[in-house]
Amino acid sequence: MNEEELFRTARLLVADHKGLLAMDESNPTCNKRFARLGIPQTVEARRDYRELIVTTPGLCESISGAILCDETIRQKKKDGTPFVQVLSEAGIIPGIKVDSGAKDMAGHPGEKVTEGLDDLRDRVREYSQMGARFAKWRAVITVNDRLPSRGCIEANAQALARYAALCQERGMVPMIEPEVLMDGDYSLERCVEVTEEVLRTVFNQLYRQRVNLQGMILKPNMVLPGLNCPSQEDVNEVADATVNCLLRAVPAAVPGIAFLSGGQSCELASERLNAMNMRFKSRMPWELAFSFARAIQQPALEIWLGQEANTMAAQQALLHRARCNSAARRGEYRAAMEFEQ
Ligand code: 13P
């Protein structure tokens, strides 16, 4: 492994107030989103949609990297150019989701453990030969009065660490995603408690598996009250709870933290990221960025609707969200930007 190259890629992914575009929805998830909008759930429709994304002009001004899934990394533009090449030529680093999904965890009702370690070394080698320079693995943690269990946190943390070690062995930057799910009626304080325990366990495992923290990106949830919690804290309270939790749990050697959006509205995700960067500017040892799927793609998808005639308008909407989130990284996002498309 060329360590310097690994560190450089990790730094590049969070440099220049840019963030990541997650477009690695599994086929079932992508189909579900298409079905809701009456878009055909076919390989060709998924390809068309992904072509729309990767060919959006100007995307690289706000987007450093794009996360693909196994189907998409093998796809090409209509003119035959592989998506990986389209992205690389546009100055966007191609990445790949390598987990094979969160499965019911034996002996742990209501909890999931992410699978995909079998053959991972071979798959990482293949993806790296195809041009991917970073990878993603997502673990999900369910919260209620009783959950998460220690067993679930530990199993997921160890899998994340083993995945990360295999990526680094091949010179690929692991993007480590332990997601505390937003579903539920738990409080902001409960989310702080669970997120901190999960992150501490993940970093313990990373240390044990000899993962180099300078060559990774953390992709956590923002610290939020559950979606059904009656008290919903304001943007500044969420920003303070999130950054303070991260300051306690994430070592300074990590170059960047790129949040998932997790089901927040596009505007709230931008506002919260903005508040964090504004309020903690010089007090954070890492870059604080974004790696959104829904909160960056949803408006574009709702405009596209599977119709070629809507492509340019959809690309405009995608570009707009990318710019809003890049502004949020600088602490310069304003609600008025939403009317400036
Ligand atoms: P959302 O931003 O839609 O939560 O997706 C991020 C992601 O990559 C999930 O793994």
mmCIF file of C-alpha atoms and ligand atoms in Angstrom:
data_model
loop_
_atom_site.group_PDB
_atom_site.id
_atom_site.type_symbol
_atom_site.label_atom_id
_atom_site.label_comp_id
_atom_site.label_asym_id
_atom_site.label_seq_id
_atom_site.Cartn_x
_atom_site.Cartn_y
_atom_site.Cartn_z
ATOM 1 C CA MET A 1 0.000 0.000 0.000
ATOM 2 C CA ASN A 2 1.197 3.479 -0.843
ATOM 3 C CA GLU A 3 0.342 5.226 2.396
ATOM 4 C CA GLU A 4 0.890 8.754 1.093
ATOM 5 C CA GLU A 5 -1.491 8.133 -1.801
ATOM 6 C CA LEU A 6 -4.112 6.737 0.588
ATOM 7 C CA PHE A 7 -3.861 9.778 2.864
ATOM 8 C CA ARG A 8 -3.982 12.115 -0.128
ATOM 9 C CA THR A 9 -7.189 10.537 -1.472
ATOM 10 C CA ALA A 10 -8.819 10.765 1.966
ATOM 11 C CA ARG A 11 -7.905 14.450 2.229
ATOM 12 C CA LEU A 12 -9.074 15.149 -1.334
ATOM 13 C CA LEU A 13 -12.511 13.704 -0.600
ATOM 14 C CA VAL A 14 -13.149 16.437 1.965
ATOM 15 C CA ALA A 15 -11.070 19.270 0.464
ATOM 16 C CA ASP A 16 -12.182 22.645 -0.926
ATOM 17 C CA HIS A 17 -15.583 22.724 0.773
ATOM 18 C CA LYS A 18 -16.764 19.838 -1.358
ATOM 19 C CA GLY A 19 -18.713 16.766 -0.333
ATOM 20 C CA LEU A 20 -19.773 13.385 -1.649
ATOM 21 C CA LEU A 21 -22.696 12.289 -3.706
ATOM 22 C CA ALA A 22 -24.031 8.905 -2.602
ATOM 23 C CA MET A 23 -25.619 7.215 -5.632
ATOM 24 C CA ASP A 24 -25.096 3.666 -4.445
ATOM 25 C CA GLU A 25 -28.689 2.703 -3.634
ATOM 26 C CA SER A 26 -29.104 -1.040 -4.021
ATOM 27 C CA ASN A 27 -31.411 -2.099 -6.867
ATOM 28 C CA PRO A 28 -34.334 -2.814 -4.493
ATOM 29 C CA THR A 29 -33.957 0.618 -2.818
ATOM 30 C CA CYS A 30 -33.605 2.426 -6.150
ATOM 31 C CA ASN A 31 -36.640 0.535 -7.506
ATOM 32 C CA LYS A 32 -38.688 1.494 -4.456
ATOM 33 C CA ARG A 33 -37.895 5.182 -5.049
ATOM 34 C CA PHE A 34 -38.690 4.825 -8.768
ATOM 35 C CA ALA A 35 -41.968 2.985 -8.053
ATOM 36 C CA ARG A 36 -43.183 5.796 -5.802
ATOM 37 C CA LEU A 37 -42.834 8.194 -8.756
ATOM 38 C CA GLY A 38 -44.151 5.840 -11.418
ATOM 39 C CA ILE A 39 -40.712 5.375 -13.048
ATOM 40 C CA PRO A 40 -40.175 1.911 -14.592
ATOM 41 C CA GLN A 41 -38.018 -0.307 -12.368
ATOM 42 C CA THR A 42 -35.651 -1.572 -15.040
ATOM 43 C CA VAL A 43 -31.885 -1.809 -15.518
ATOM 44 C CA GLU A 44 -32.163 0.693 -18.363
ATOM 45 C CA ALA A 45 -34.121 3.258 -16.290
ATOM 46 C CA ARG A 46 -31.567 2.978 -13.486
ATOM 47 C CA ARG A 47 -28.789 3.445 -16.038
ATOM 48 C CA ASP A 48 -30.488 6.475 -17.596
ATOM 49 C CA TYR A 49 -30.919 8.054 -14.172
ATOM 50 C CA ARG A 50 -27.317 7.420 -13.181
ATOM 51 C CA GLU A 51 -26.130 8.824 -16.524
ATOM 52 C CA LEU A 52 -28.109 11.983 -15.768
ATOM 53 C CA ILE A 53 -26.265 12.296 -12.451
ATOM 54 C CA VAL A 54 -22.718 11.647 -13.636
ATOM 55 C CA THR A 55 -23.041 13.951 -16.651
ATOM 56 C CA THR A 56 -24.373 16.953 -14.714
ATOM 57 C CA PRO A 57 -22.230 19.878 -15.886
ATOM 58 C CA GLY A 58 -20.346 21.701 -13.115
ATOM 59 C CA LEU A 59 -20.960 19.049 -10.463
ATOM 60 C CA CYS A 60 -17.247 18.823 -9.626
ATOM 61 C CA GLU A 61 -17.263 22.383 -8.235
ATOM 62 C CA SER A 62 -19.147 21.064 -5.186
ATOM 63 C CA ILE A 63 -18.718 17.294 -5.352
ATOM 64 C CA SER A 64 -15.410 15.534 -4.659
ATOM 65 C CA GLY A 65 -16.484 11.915 -4.994
ATOM 66 C CA ALA A 66 -19.426 9.741 -6.006
ATOM 67 C CA ILE A 67 -20.330 6.392 -4.458
ATOM 68 C CA LEU A 68 -21.516 3.798 -6.970
ATOM 69 C CA CYS A 69 -23.014 0.339 -6.475
ATOM 70 C CA ASP A 70 -21.993 -2.891 -8.187
ATOM 71 C CA GLU A 71 -24.490 -2.453 -11.038
ATOM 72 C CA THR A 72 -23.583 1.182 -11.706
ATOM 73 C CA ILE A 73 -19.795 0.798 -11.634
ATOM 74 C CA ARG A 74 -20.165 -1.608 -14.563
ATOM 75 C CA GLN A 75 -22.435 0.706 -16.567
ATOM 76 C CA LYS A 76 -21.624 3.099 -19.384
ATOM 77 C CA LYS A 77 -23.013 6.222 -20.928
ATOM 78 C CA LYS A 78 -25.172 5.737 -24.029
ATOM 79 C CA ASP A 79 -22.060 6.574 -26.098
ATOM 80 C CA GLY A 80 -20.160 3.696 -24.471
ATOM 81 C CA THR A 81 -17.963 5.652 -22.019
ATOM 82 C CA PRO A 82 -17.833 3.866 -18.630
ATOM 83 C CA PHE A 83 -19.326 5.913 -15.774
ATOM 84 C CA VAL A 84 -16.052 5.573 -13.849
ATOM 85 C CA GLN A 85 -14.237 7.302 -16.704
ATOM 86 C CA VAL A 86 -16.915 10.005 -16.994
ATOM 87 C CA LEU A 87 -16.517 10.793 -13.294
ATOM 88 C CA SER A 88 -12.719 10.706 -13.298
ATOM 89 C CA GLU A 89 -12.517 12.980 -16.326
ATOM 90 C CA ALA A 90 -14.914 15.394 -14.602
ATOM 91 C CA GLY A 91 -12.579 15.516 -11.561
ATOM 92 C CA ILE A 92 -14.874 13.444 -9.334
ATOM 93 C CA ILE A 93 -13.334 10.480 -7.498
ATOM 94 C CA PRO A 94 -15.241 7.227 -8.082
ATOM 95 C CA GLY A 95 -16.076 5.089 -5.050
ATOM 96 C CA ILE A 96 -17.971 1.862 -4.492
ATOM 97 C CA LYS A 97 -20.316 0.409 -1.884
ATOM 98 C CA VAL A 98 -18.885 -2.976 -0.909
ATOM 99 C CA ASP A 99 -21.168 -4.279 1.833
ATOM 100 C CA SER A 100 -23.886 -6.710 0.855
ATOM 101 C CA GLY A 101 -26.551 -5.244 3.089
ATOM 102 C CA ALA A 102 -27.823 -5.290 6.662
ATOM 103 C CA LYS A 103 -29.354 -8.663 7.558
ATOM 104 C CA ASP A 104 -31.397 -9.779 10.580
ATOM 105 C CA MET A 105 -28.947 -10.563 13.358
ATOM 106 C CA ALA A 106 -29.267 -14.045 14.885
ATOM 107 C CA GLY A 107 -30.278 -13.958 18.542
ATOM 108 C CA HIS A 108 -30.952 -10.211 18.369
ATOM 109 C CA PRO A 109 -34.599 -9.585 17.495
ATOM 110 C CA GLY A 110 -35.141 -6.198 15.852
ATOM 111 C CA GLU A 111 -31.432 -5.678 15.084
ATOM 112 C CA LYS A 112 -29.293 -5.987 11.946
ATOM 113 C CA VAL A 113 -25.728 -6.880 11.176
ATOM 114 C CA THR A 114 -24.102 -5.909 7.891
ATOM 115 C CA GLU A 115 -22.653 -8.710 5.782
ATOM 116 C CA GLY A 116 -20.145 -8.795 2.941
ATOM 117 C CA LEU A 117 -16.748 -9.782 4.368
ATOM 118 C CA ASP A 118 -16.598 -13.071 2.435
ATOM 119 C CA ASP A 119 -14.479 -12.598 -0.706
ATOM 120 C CA LEU A 120 -14.117 -8.910 0.114
ATOM 121 C CA ARG A 121 -10.381 -8.923 -0.640
ATOM 122 C CA ASP A 122 -11.079 -10.176 -4.192
ATOM 123 C CA ARG A 123 -13.934 -7.727 -4.737
ATOM 124 C CA VAL A 124 -11.852 -4.801 -3.493
ATOM 125 C CA ARG A 125 -9.089 -5.789 -5.917
ATOM 126 C CA GLU A 126 -11.558 -5.946 -8.822
ATOM 127 C CA TYR A 127 -13.171 -2.594 -7.990
ATOM 128 C CA SER A 128 -9.785 -0.980 -7.577
ATOM 129 C CA GLN A 129 -8.759 -2.244 -11.020
ATOM 130 C CA MET A 130 -11.977 -0.727 -12.373
ATOM 131 C CA GLY A 131 -10.915 2.670 -11.014
ATOM 132 C CA ALA A 132 -12.619 2.971 -7.606
ATOM 133 C CA ARG A 133 -10.409 4.813 -5.106
ATOM 134 C CA PHE A 134 -12.587 4.628 -2.044
ATOM 135 C CA ALA A 135 -15.243 2.296 -0.656
ATOM 136 C CA LYS A 136 -18.247 2.418 1.633
ATOM 137 C CA TRP A 137 -19.735 0.021 4.190
ATOM 138 C CA ARG A 138 -22.908 0.873 6.112
ATOM 139 C CA ALA A 139 -23.948 -0.579 9.452
ATOM 140 C CA VAL A 140 -27.368 0.257 10.898
ATOM 141 C CA ILE A 141 -28.211 0.666 14.547
ATOM 142 C CA THR A 142 -31.830 0.663 15.719
ATOM 143 C CA VAL A 143 -32.733 2.672 18.801
ATOM 144 C CA ASN A 144 -35.542 2.192 21.299
ATOM 145 C CA ASP A 145 -35.771 1.815 25.102
ATOM 146 C CA ARG A 146 -34.094 -1.590 24.923
ATOM 147 C CA LEU A 147 -31.878 -1.291 21.825
ATOM 148 C CA PRO A 148 -29.184 -1.217 20.633
ATOM 149 C CA SER A 149 -27.654 -4.255 22.324
ATOM 150 C CA ARG A 150 -23.940 -4.389 23.006
ATOM 151 C CA GLY A 151 -23.743 -7.511 20.822
ATOM 152 C CA CYS A 152 -25.131 -5.640 17.819
ATOM 153 C CA ILE A 153 -22.839 -2.648 18.263
ATOM 154 C CA GLU A 154 -19.759 -4.848 18.655
ATOM 155 C CA ALA A 155 -20.523 -7.156 15.707
ATOM 156 C CA ASN A 156 -21.117 -4.199 13.388
ATOM 157 C CA ALA A 157 -18.069 -2.300 14.629
ATOM 158 C CA GLN A 158 -15.823 -5.294 14.104
ATOM 159 C CA ALA A 159 -17.145 -5.846 10.573
ATOM 160 C CA LEU A 160 -16.550 -2.152 9.771
ATOM 161 C CA ALA A 161 -12.977 -2.437 11.024
ATOM 162 C CA ARG A 162 -12.229 -5.627 9.092
ATOM 163 C CA TYR A 163 -13.663 -4.086 5.925
ATOM 164 C CA ALA A 164 -11.606 -0.930 6.466
ATOM 165 C CA ALA A 165 -8.387 -2.910 6.911
ATOM 166 C CA LEU A 166 -9.002 -4.826 3.662
ATOM 167 C CA CYS A 167 -9.635 -1.579 1.770
ATOM 168 C CA GLN A 168 -6.471 0.063 3.057
ATOM 169 C CA GLU A 169 -4.432 -3.032 2.180
ATOM 170 C CA ARG A 170 -5.385 -2.275 -1.436
ATOM 171 C CA GLY A 171 -4.894 1.492 -1.179
ATOM 172 C CA MET A 172 -8.632 2.268 -1.139
ATOM 173 C CA VAL A 173 -9.956 4.763 1.385
ATOM 174 C CA PRO A 174 -12.650 3.197 3.571
ATOM 175 C CA MET A 175 -15.685 5.333 4.252
ATOM 176 C CA ILE A 176 -16.953 3.987 7.547
ATOM 177 C CA GLU A 177 -20.688 4.400 8.040
ATOM 178 C CA PRO A 178 -22.238 3.423 11.358
ATOM 179 C CA GLU A 179 -25.770 4.808 10.990
ATOM 180 C CA VAL A 180 -27.967 5.328 14.027
ATOM 181 C CA LEU A 181 -31.404 5.219 12.396
ATOM 182 C CA MET A 182 -33.787 8.155 12.796
ATOM 183 C CA ASP A 183 -36.904 5.972 13.163
ATOM 184 C CA GLY A 184 -38.439 6.032 16.626
ATOM 185 C CA ASP A 185 -39.553 8.394 19.348
ATOM 186 C CA TYR A 186 -36.268 8.594 21.249
ATOM 187 C CA SER A 187 -34.935 11.933 22.506
ATOM 188 C CA LEU A 188 -31.926 13.953 21.356
ATOM 189 C CA GLU A 189 -30.119 12.959 24.588
ATOM 190 C CA ARG A 190 -30.711 9.275 23.822
ATOM 191 C CA CYS A 191 -29.260 9.790 20.334
ATOM 192 C CA VAL A 192 -26.178 11.446 21.842
ATOM 193 C CA GLU A 193 -25.712 8.495 24.192
ATOM 194 C CA VAL A 194 -26.121 5.830 21.491
ATOM 195 C CA THR A 195 -24.086 7.634 18.806
ATOM 196 C CA GLU A 196 -21.214 8.198 21.221
ATOM 197 C CA GLU A 197 -21.173 4.572 22.344
ATOM 198 C CA VAL A 198 -21.287 3.352 18.746
ATOM 199 C CA LEU A 199 -18.454 5.658 17.625
ATOM 200 C CA ARG A 200 -16.235 4.782 20.587
ATOM 201 C CA THR A 201 -16.745 1.083 19.857
ATOM 202 C CA VAL A 202 -16.016 1.586 16.152
ATOM 203 C CA PHE A 203 -12.757 3.460 16.860
ATOM 204 C CA ASN A 204 -11.723 0.802 19.376
ATOM 205 C CA GLN A 205 -12.169 -1.837 16.710
ATOM 206 C CA LEU A 206 -10.377 0.253 14.090
ATOM 207 C CA TYR A 207 -7.417 0.466 16.452
ATOM 208 C CA ARG A 208 -7.454 -3.291 17.067
ATOM 209 C CA GLN A 209 -7.632 -4.077 13.350
ATOM 210 C CA ARG A 210 -4.720 -1.679 12.673
ATOM 211 C CA VAL A 211 -6.666 0.688 10.485
ATOM 212 C CA ASN A 212 -4.822 3.914 9.800
ATOM 213 C CA LEU A 213 -7.118 6.744 10.833
ATOM 214 C CA GLN A 214 -5.392 9.213 8.490
ATOM 215 C CA GLY A 215 -6.535 7.147 5.519
ATOM 216 C CA MET A 216 -10.276 6.920 6.240
ATOM 217 C CA ILE A 217 -13.460 8.991 6.216
ATOM 218 C CA LEU A 218 -16.181 8.655 8.853
ATOM 219 C CA LYS A 219 -19.778 8.791 7.624
ATOM 220 C CA PRO A 220 -22.006 9.137 10.674
ATOM 221 C CA ASN A 221 -25.563 10.254 11.326
ATOM 222 C CA MET A 222 -26.203 13.729 12.638
ATOM 223 C CA VAL A 223 -27.307 13.573 16.271
ATOM 224 C CA LEU A 224 -31.089 14.070 16.117
ATOM 225 C CA PRO A 225 -34.180 13.228 18.117
ATOM 226 C CA GLY A 226 -36.122 10.284 16.637
ATOM 227 C CA LEU A 227 -38.541 11.234 13.854
ATOM 228 C CA ASN A 228 -41.545 10.615 16.138
ATOM 229 C CA CYS A 229 -40.124 12.304 19.219
ATOM 230 C CA PRO A 230 -42.558 15.022 20.367
ATOM 231 C CA SER A 231 -39.757 17.483 21.104
ATOM 232 C CA GLN A 232 -37.712 18.422 18.029
ATOM 233 C CA GLU A 233 -34.704 20.594 18.929
ATOM 234 C CA ASP A 234 -33.834 23.557 16.726
ATOM 235 C CA VAL A 235 -30.986 23.728 14.246
ATOM 236 C CA ASN A 236 -28.448 25.205 16.665
ATOM 237 C CA GLU A 237 -29.229 22.681 19.393
ATOM 238 C CA VAL A 238 -28.794 19.834 16.911
ATOM 239 C CA ALA A 239 -25.516 21.354 15.670
ATOM 240 C CA ASP A 240 -24.144 21.644 19.215
ATOM 241 C CA ALA A 241 -25.218 18.140 20.248
ATOM 242 C CA THR A 242 -23.739 16.632 17.077
ATOM 243 C CA VAL A 243 -20.359 18.359 17.061
ATOM 244 C CA ASN A 244 -19.839 17.943 20.815
ATOM 245 C CA CYS A 245 -20.578 14.233 20.498
ATOM 246 C CA LEU A 246 -18.110 13.931 17.597
ATOM 247 C CA LEU A 247 -15.446 15.919 19.465
ATOM 248 C CA ARG A 248 -15.653 13.424 22.340
ATOM 249 C CA ALA A 249 -15.573 10.317 20.164
ATOM 250 C CA VAL A 250 -13.671 10.922 16.901
ATOM 251 C CA PRO A 251 -9.853 11.147 17.006
ATOM 252 C CA ALA A 252 -8.215 14.207 15.442
ATOM 253 C CA ALA A 253 -6.219 12.004 13.038
ATOM 254 C CA VAL A 254 -9.357 11.383 10.969
ATOM 255 C CA PRO A 255 -9.199 13.832 8.027
ATOM 256 C CA GLY A 256 -12.917 14.171 7.470
ATOM 257 C CA ILE A 257 -16.422 13.448 8.626
ATOM 258 C CA ALA A 258 -19.101 13.317 5.916
ATOM 259 C CA PHE A 259 -22.659 13.005 7.178
ATOM 260 C CA LEU A 260 -25.383 10.815 5.736
ATOM 261 C CA SER A 261 -28.773 12.544 5.476
ATOM 262 C CA GLY A 262 -30.855 9.643 6.831
ATOM 263 C CA GLY A 263 -34.300 10.907 5.820
ATOM 264 C CA GLN A 264 -34.022 14.589 6.790
ATOM 265 C CA SER A 265 -35.465 17.100 4.338
ATOM 266 C CA CYS A 266 -32.958 18.626 1.910
ATOM 267 C CA GLU A 267 -33.238 22.070 3.498
ATOM 268 C CA LEU A 268 -32.842 20.863 7.091
ATOM 269 C CA ALA A 269 -29.807 18.763 6.196
ATOM 270 C CA SER A 270 -28.168 21.851 4.643
ATOM 271 C CA GLU A 271 -29.190 24.149 7.510
ATOM 272 C CA ARG A 272 -27.835 21.796 10.160
ATOM 273 C CA LEU A 273 -24.523 21.231 8.373
ATOM 274 C CA ASN A 274 -24.241 24.975 7.948
ATOM 275 C CA ALA A 275 -24.866 25.649 11.645
ATOM 276 C CA MET A 276 -22.198 23.131 12.654
ATOM 277 C CA ASN A 277 -19.595 24.677 10.378
ATOM 278 C CA MET A 278 -20.532 28.201 11.436
ATOM 279 C CA ARG A 279 -20.611 27.598 15.174
ATOM 280 C CA PHE A 280 -17.540 25.372 15.470
ATOM 281 C CA LYS A 281 -15.431 26.710 12.599
ATOM 282 C CA SER A 282 -11.919 26.707 14.072
ATOM 283 C CA ARG A 283 -12.636 24.297 16.912
ATOM 284 C CA MET A 284 -12.894 21.114 14.840
ATOM 285 C CA PRO A 285 -9.810 19.018 14.062
ATOM 286 C CA TRP A 286 -11.460 17.408 11.001
ATOM 287 C CA GLU A 287 -13.294 18.690 7.928
ATOM 288 C CA LEU A 288 -17.066 18.493 8.350
ATOM 289 C CA ALA A 289 -18.660 17.541 5.042
ATOM 290 C CA PHE A 290 -21.627 15.707 3.527
ATOM 291 C CA SER A 291 -22.199 12.405 1.779
ATOM 292 C CA PHE A 292 -25.909 12.570 1.092
ATOM 293 C CA ALA A 293 -28.095 10.404 -1.095
ATOM 294 C CA ARG A 294 -31.723 11.420 -0.519
ATOM 295 C CA ALA A 295 -31.011 14.999 0.600
ATOM 296 C CA ILE A 296 -29.096 15.692 -2.604
ATOM 297 C CA GLN A 297 -30.876 13.544 -5.197
ATOM 298 C CA GLN A 298 -34.560 13.626 -4.262
ATOM 299 C CA PRO A 299 -35.578 16.902 -5.974
ATOM 300 C CA ALA A 300 -33.774 15.839 -9.169
ATOM 301 C CA LEU A 301 -35.495 12.460 -9.174
ATOM 302 C CA GLU A 302 -38.901 14.082 -8.657
ATOM 303 C CA ILE A 303 -38.294 16.347 -11.670
ATOM 304 C CA TRP A 304 -36.839 13.657 -13.939
ATOM 305 C CA LEU A 305 -39.681 11.106 -13.585
ATOM 306 C CA GLY A 306 -38.022 8.870 -16.173
ATOM 307 C CA GLN A 307 -38.537 11.401 -19.002
ATOM 308 C CA GLU A 308 -35.588 12.401 -21.149
ATOM 309 C CA ALA A 309 -37.151 15.833 -21.727
ATOM 310 C CA ASN A 310 -36.750 16.565 -17.981
ATOM 311 C CA THR A 311 -33.034 15.726 -17.835
ATOM 312 C CA MET A 312 -31.635 19.257 -17.875
ATOM 313 C CA ALA A 313 -34.082 20.546 -15.257
ATOM 314 C CA ALA A 314 -33.269 17.554 -13.051
ATOM 315 C CA GLN A 315 -29.523 18.210 -13.427
ATOM 316 C CA GLN A 316 -30.125 21.837 -12.411
ATOM 317 C CA ALA A 317 -31.904 20.653 -9.249
ATOM 318 C CA LEU A 318 -29.036 18.287 -8.431
ATOM 319 C CA LEU A 319 -26.475 21.008 -8.978
ATOM 320 C CA HIS A 320 -28.469 23.359 -6.788
ATOM 321 C CA ARG A 321 -28.449 20.953 -3.817
ATOM 322 C CA ALA A 322 -24.742 20.268 -4.330
ATOM 323 C CA ARG A 323 -24.080 24.033 -4.232
ATOM 324 C CA CYS A 324 -26.272 24.565 -1.155
ATOM 325 C CA ASN A 325 -24.358 21.857 0.706
ATOM 326 C CA SER A 326 -21.010 23.199 -0.388
ATOM 327 C CA ALA A 327 -22.122 26.609 0.929
ATOM 328 C CA ALA A 328 -23.120 24.871 4.183
ATOM 329 C CA ARG A 329 -19.579 23.567 4.477
ATOM 330 C CA ARG A 330 -18.344 27.151 4.421
ATOM 331 C CA GLY A 331 -21.052 28.240 6.879
ATOM 332 C CA GLU A 332 -22.490 30.412 4.098
ATOM 333 C CA TYR A 333 -25.769 28.610 3.360
ATOM 334 C CA ARG A 334 -28.844 30.847 3.654
ATOM 335 C CA ALA A 335 -32.519 29.887 3.303
ATOM 336 C CA ALA A 336 -32.759 32.498 0.532
ATOM 337 C CA MET A 337 -30.487 30.325 -1.618
ATOM 338 C CA GLU A 338 -33.435 27.987 -2.078
ATOM 339 C CA PHE A 339 -35.094 30.607 -4.282
ATOM 340 C CA GLU A 340 -32.017 31.330 -6.400
ATOM 341 C CA GLN A 341 -32.078 28.265 -8.665
HETATM 342 P P1 13P B 1 -28.931 9.151 2.792
HETATM 343 O O1 13P B 1 -28.213 10.450 2.693
HETATM 344 O O2 13P B 1 -30.155 9.052 1.937
HETATM 345 O O3 13P B 1 -29.178 8.740 4.227
HETATM 346 O O4 13P B 1 -27.982 8.044 2.212
HETATM 347 C C1 13P B 1 -26.641 8.052 2.549
HETATM 348 C C2 13P B 1 -26.083 6.725 2.318
HETATM 349 O O5 13P B 1 -25.094 6.584 1.641
HETATM 350 C C3 13P B 1 -26.736 5.564 2.946
HETATM 351 O O6 13P B 1 -25.847 4.501 2.987
#
